[in-house]
């Protein structure tokens, strides 16, 4: 009887619906910052000087240390404010601040020198990433803020065990086989958008019955929401594979 009552109460409990945690990355100048600026009542936590085109958007001063980042997150957690969206712009400029903090705590000049090498500095950095993400979770769960993290894209060789290696887009963060900040941020997010210009590959007939493939682009921008061979993306909301990025 106790088991039946407990199960009934659990099944009848409605889970709290939280705002999404979004990671948006893409090519240079495609409109990532503008995406954040158009969100619902945003405040920016900048780690780089990229808001010159949005002078009226509320923001914290540009962070120069990891402790400053945590301090600003603490202000949002403890003080009353009207903001509904936090935009961190960008996480790949946040990463050097985390490395700097690791070096200060270990009295080393370089992240590679921490612990005598062997990637131990990057492992220590993951602990600080987790601390940062826990702060974001508090804002998302307790203050019900949407989280938007912006990152630049980089092209990296991808070792696919089922095919020959090939190049693909990823977020511009440390991404090792045994320790990966990029994987941690991707796993954390409810939505990972990849923003790029629409590209079409066409075939051209050449002499001697040979073909040449040529990429043709235009000004149409697209948000990709699901992973493909050329990039990482995901969503937990059943979004279309492509969304016009207008």
CSV table of C-alpha atoms in Angstrom, one decimal:
chain,number,residue,atom,x,y,z
A,1,UNK,CA,0.0,0.0,0.0
A,2,UNK,CA,2.8,2.5,0.9
A,3,UNK,CA,4.5,1.8,-2.5
A,4,UNK,CA,1.2,2.4,-4.3
A,5,UNK,CA,0.6,5.7,-2.5
A,6,UNK,CA,4.2,6.9,-3.1
A,7,UNK,CA,4.1,6.1,-6.8
A,8,UNK,CA,0.8,7.8,-7.1
A,9,UNK,CA,2.1,11.0,-5.5
A,10,UNK,CA,5.2,10.9,-7.7
A,11,UNK,CA,3.3,10.5,-10.9
A,12,UNK,CA,0.9,13.3,-10.0
A,13,UNK,CA,3.7,15.8,-9.3
A,14,UNK,CA,4.1,18.2,-12.2
A,15,UNK,CA,7.8,19.0,-12.9
A,16,UNK,CA,8.8,22.7,-12.9
A,17,UNK,CA,9.3,23.9,-16.5
A,18,UNK,CA,12.5,26.0,-16.7
A,19,UNK,CA,13.6,28.4,-19.4
A,20,UNK,CA,16.1,26.9,-21.9
A,21,UNK,CA,19.9,26.9,-21.6
A,22,UNK,CA,21.1,27.8,-25.1
A,23,UNK,CA,24.6,27.7,-26.6
A,24,UNK,CA,24.9,29.6,-29.9
A,25,UNK,CA,28.1,29.4,-31.9
A,26,UNK,CA,28.9,30.3,-35.5
A,27,UNK,CA,31.1,32.0,-38.0
A,28,UNK,CA,32.5,35.5,-37.5
A,29,UNK,CA,30.0,38.4,-37.7
A,30,UNK,CA,27.0,36.3,-38.4
A,31,UNK,CA,24.8,37.9,-35.7
A,32,UNK,CA,25.4,35.9,-32.5
A,33,UNK,CA,25.5,39.0,-30.3
A,34,UNK,CA,22.4,40.4,-32.0
A,35,UNK,CA,20.6,37.2,-31.2
A,36,UNK,CA,21.3,37.7,-27.5
A,37,UNK,CA,20.4,41.4,-27.7
A,38,UNK,CA,16.9,40.5,-29.1
A,39,UNK,CA,16.2,38.0,-26.3
A,40,UNK,CA,13.6,38.6,-23.5
A,41,UNK,CA,14.9,41.4,-21.2
A,42,UNK,CA,18.6,40.5,-21.5
A,43,UNK,CA,21.6,41.5,-19.5
A,44,UNK,CA,25.1,40.8,-21.0
A,45,UNK,CA,28.0,39.4,-19.1
A,46,UNK,CA,30.8,40.3,-21.6
A,47,UNK,CA,34.3,38.9,-21.6
A,48,UNK,CA,35.2,40.7,-24.8
A,49,UNK,CA,34.4,44.1,-26.4
A,50,UNK,CA,31.7,43.1,-28.9
A,51,UNK,CA,28.7,45.2,-27.9
A,52,UNK,CA,29.6,48.4,-29.8
A,53,UNK,CA,26.6,47.9,-32.1
A,54,UNK,CA,24.2,47.6,-29.1
A,55,UNK,CA,25.0,50.6,-26.9
A,56,UNK,CA,21.6,50.5,-25.1
A,57,UNK,CA,21.8,46.9,-24.0
A,58,UNK,CA,22.2,46.5,-20.2
A,59,UNK,CA,25.6,44.9,-19.4
A,60,UNK,CA,28.2,44.3,-16.7
A,61,UNK,CA,31.7,45.7,-17.3
A,62,UNK,CA,33.9,43.5,-19.5
A,63,UNK,CA,35.3,40.8,-17.1
A,64,UNK,CA,39.1,40.5,-16.9
A,65,UNK,CA,39.3,37.8,-14.3
A,66,UNK,CA,37.3,34.7,-13.5
A,67,UNK,CA,36.5,36.0,-10.0
A,68,UNK,CA,34.8,39.0,-11.6
A,69,UNK,CA,32.6,36.7,-13.6
A,70,UNK,CA,31.6,34.8,-10.5
A,71,UNK,CA,31.0,38.1,-8.8
A,72,UNK,CA,28.6,39.4,-11.5
A,73,UNK,CA,26.7,36.0,-11.4
A,74,UNK,CA,26.4,36.4,-7.7
A,75,UNK,CA,24.8,39.8,-8.1
A,76,UNK,CA,22.2,38.4,-10.4
A,77,UNK,CA,21.6,35.6,-7.9
A,78,UNK,CA,21.2,37.7,-4.8
A,79,UNK,CA,19.9,41.1,-5.9
A,80,UNK,CA,16.5,42.0,-7.2
A,81,UNK,CA,16.5,42.9,-11.0
A,82,UNK,CA,14.1,42.8,-14.0
A,83,UNK,CA,16.3,40.7,-16.3
A,84,UNK,CA,14.9,37.5,-17.7
A,85,UNK,CA,17.9,36.4,-19.9
A,86,UNK,CA,21.6,36.2,-19.2
A,87,UNK,CA,23.9,36.4,-22.2
A,88,UNK,CA,27.5,35.4,-21.7
A,89,UNK,CA,29.5,36.8,-24.6
A,90,UNK,CA,31.6,34.9,-25.2
A,91,UNK,CA,32.7,31.6,-23.5
A,92,UNK,CA,35.8,31.2,-25.6
A,93,UNK,CA,37.0,34.5,-24.2
A,94,UNK,CA,36.0,33.3,-20.7
A,95,UNK,CA,38.2,30.2,-21.1
A,96,UNK,CA,41.5,32.2,-20.8
A,97,UNK,CA,40.2,33.8,-17.6
A,98,UNK,CA,39.6,30.3,-16.2
A,99,UNK,CA,43.1,29.2,-17.3
A,100,UNK,CA,44.5,32.4,-15.7
A,101,UNK,CA,42.7,31.5,-12.4
A,102,UNK,CA,44.2,27.9,-12.5
A,103,UNK,CA,47.7,29.4,-13.0
A,104,UNK,CA,47.2,31.8,-10.1
A,105,UNK,CA,46.0,29.0,-7.8
A,106,UNK,CA,48.9,26.7,-8.7
A,107,UNK,CA,51.6,29.4,-9.0
A,108,UNK,CA,52.3,28.5,-12.6
A,109,UNK,CA,52.9,30.7,-15.6
A,110,UNK,CA,51.1,28.4,-18.1
A,111,UNK,CA,48.2,26.0,-18.0
A,112,UNK,CA,50.4,23.4,-19.6
A,113,UNK,CA,52.8,23.6,-16.6
A,114,UNK,CA,50.2,22.8,-14.0
A,115,UNK,CA,50.8,19.4,-12.3
A,116,UNK,CA,53.9,18.7,-14.4
A,117,UNK,CA,51.9,18.6,-17.7
A,118,UNK,CA,50.0,15.6,-18.9
A,119,UNK,CA,46.8,17.8,-19.3
A,120,UNK,CA,46.4,18.2,-15.5
A,121,UNK,CA,46.0,22.0,-16.0
A,122,UNK,CA,43.0,21.4,-18.3
A,123,UNK,CA,41.5,19.0,-15.8
A,124,UNK,CA,41.8,21.6,-13.1
A,125,UNK,CA,40.1,24.1,-15.5
A,126,UNK,CA,37.1,21.7,-15.8
A,127,UNK,CA,36.5,22.1,-12.1
A,128,UNK,CA,36.2,25.9,-12.5
A,129,UNK,CA,33.9,25.4,-15.5
A,130,UNK,CA,31.7,23.2,-13.3
A,131,UNK,CA,31.7,26.0,-10.7
A,132,UNK,CA,30.6,28.5,-13.3
A,133,UNK,CA,27.9,26.2,-14.7
A,134,UNK,CA,26.5,25.6,-11.2
A,135,UNK,CA,26.1,29.4,-10.9
A,136,UNK,CA,24.2,29.4,-14.2
A,137,UNK,CA,22.0,26.6,-13.0
A,138,UNK,CA,21.1,28.6,-9.9
A,139,UNK,CA,20.0,31.5,-12.1
A,140,UNK,CA,18.1,29.2,-14.4
A,141,UNK,CA,16.4,27.2,-11.7
A,142,UNK,CA,15.9,29.7,-8.9
A,143,UNK,CA,15.7,33.0,-10.8
A,144,UNK,CA,14.1,31.4,-13.9
A,145,UNK,CA,16.4,33.1,-16.3
A,146,UNK,CA,17.1,31.9,-19.8
A,147,UNK,CA,20.8,31.3,-20.3
A,148,UNK,CA,22.4,32.1,-23.6
A,149,UNK,CA,26.1,31.4,-24.0
A,150,UNK,CA,27.8,32.7,-27.2
A,151,UNK,CA,30.9,31.1,-28.8
A,152,UNK,CA,32.9,31.4,-31.9
A,153,UNK,CA,33.3,28.4,-34.2
A,154,UNK,CA,36.5,26.7,-35.2
A,155,UNK,CA,37.2,23.9,-37.7
A,156,UNK,CA,38.8,20.8,-36.3
A,157,UNK,CA,39.8,17.4,-37.6
A,158,UNK,CA,37.3,14.8,-36.5
A,159,UNK,CA,38.4,11.3,-36.0
A,160,UNK,CA,35.3,9.2,-36.8
A,161,UNK,CA,35.8,5.5,-36.0
A,162,UNK,CA,33.4,4.5,-38.8
A,163,UNK,CA,34.9,6.6,-41.6
A,164,UNK,CA,38.0,8.4,-42.7
A,165,UNK,CA,38.8,11.6,-40.6
A,166,UNK,CA,37.2,14.8,-41.8
A,167,UNK,CA,36.9,18.4,-40.8
A,168,UNK,CA,33.9,19.8,-38.9
A,169,UNK,CA,32.8,22.9,-37.1
A,170,UNK,CA,32.9,22.9,-33.3
A,171,UNK,CA,33.0,25.5,-30.5
A,172,UNK,CA,36.3,27.3,-30.0
A,173,UNK,CA,37.2,25.7,-26.6
A,174,UNK,CA,39.8,23.2,-25.4
A,175,UNK,CA,38.8,19.8,-26.7
A,176,UNK,CA,41.1,17.0,-25.8
A,177,UNK,CA,40.4,13.2,-26.0
A,178,UNK,CA,40.6,12.7,-22.2
A,179,UNK,CA,39.5,16.2,-21.1
A,180,UNK,CA,37.2,18.5,-23.0
A,181,UNK,CA,35.7,21.9,-22.0
A,182,UNK,CA,33.9,21.9,-25.3
A,183,UNK,CA,32.2,18.6,-24.5
A,184,UNK,CA,31.2,19.9,-21.0
A,185,UNK,CA,29.5,23.0,-22.4
A,186,UNK,CA,27.8,21.0,-25.2
A,187,UNK,CA,26.4,18.5,-22.7
A,188,UNK,CA,25.2,21.2,-20.3
A,189,UNK,CA,23.1,23.0,-22.9
A,190,UNK,CA,19.4,22.2,-23.7
A,191,UNK,CA,19.9,23.8,-27.2
A,192,UNK,CA,23.1,24.0,-29.2
A,193,UNK,CA,22.6,26.3,-32.3
A,194,UNK,CA,25.1,26.4,-35.1
A,195,UNK,CA,24.8,29.6,-37.1
A,196,UNK,CA,26.1,29.8,-40.7
A,197,UNK,CA,25.4,31.1,-44.1
A,198,UNK,CA,23.4,28.8,-46.4
A,199,UNK,CA,25.8,26.9,-48.7
A,200,UNK,CA,24.9,24.8,-51.7
A,201,UNK,CA,27.3,22.4,-53.5
A,202,UNK,CA,26.8,22.2,-57.2
A,203,UNK,CA,28.4,20.0,-59.8
A,204,UNK,CA,30.1,21.3,-62.9
A,205,UNK,CA,30.8,19.3,-66.0
A,206,UNK,CA,34.5,19.3,-67.0
A,207,UNK,CA,36.4,17.9,-69.9
A,208,UNK,CA,37.0,14.2,-70.4
A,209,UNK,CA,33.7,13.3,-68.5
A,210,UNK,CA,35.0,14.7,-65.2
A,211,UNK,CA,33.1,16.7,-62.6
A,212,UNK,CA,34.1,19.4,-60.2
A,213,UNK,CA,32.1,20.3,-57.1
A,214,UNK,CA,31.8,24.0,-56.2
A,215,UNK,CA,30.3,25.6,-53.1
A,216,UNK,CA,27.9,28.5,-53.8
A,217,UNK,CA,26.9,30.7,-50.9
A,218,UNK,CA,24.5,33.6,-50.4
A,219,UNK,CA,23.5,36.0,-47.7
A,220,UNK,CA,20.9,33.8,-46.2
A,221,UNK,CA,21.7,32.9,-42.6
A,222,UNK,CA,20.5,29.7,-41.0
A,223,UNK,CA,20.4,28.2,-37.5
A,224,UNK,CA,21.0,24.5,-37.5
A,225,UNK,CA,19.5,22.6,-34.5
A,226,UNK,CA,20.5,19.0,-35.1
A,227,UNK,CA,24.0,17.5,-35.6
A,228,UNK,CA,25.3,16.7,-39.0
A,229,UNK,CA,28.7,15.5,-40.2
A,230,UNK,CA,29.9,19.1,-40.6
A,231,UNK,CA,29.0,20.5,-37.2
A,232,UNK,CA,27.7,19.8,-33.7
A,233,UNK,CA,24.1,20.9,-32.8
A,234,UNK,CA,21.2,19.6,-30.7
A,235,UNK,CA,17.9,20.5,-29.2
A,236,UNK,CA,15.5,19.0,-26.7
A,237,UNK,CA,12.4,20.8,-28.0
A,238,UNK,CA,11.6,19.1,-31.3
A,239,UNK,CA,12.7,22.1,-33.4
A,240,UNK,CA,13.1,21.9,-37.2
A,241,UNK,CA,16.5,21.0,-38.4
A,242,UNK,CA,17.0,24.4,-39.9
A,243,UNK,CA,15.6,27.8,-38.9
A,244,UNK,CA,16.0,31.1,-40.8
A,245,UNK,CA,18.4,33.2,-38.8
A,246,UNK,CA,16.7,36.5,-39.4
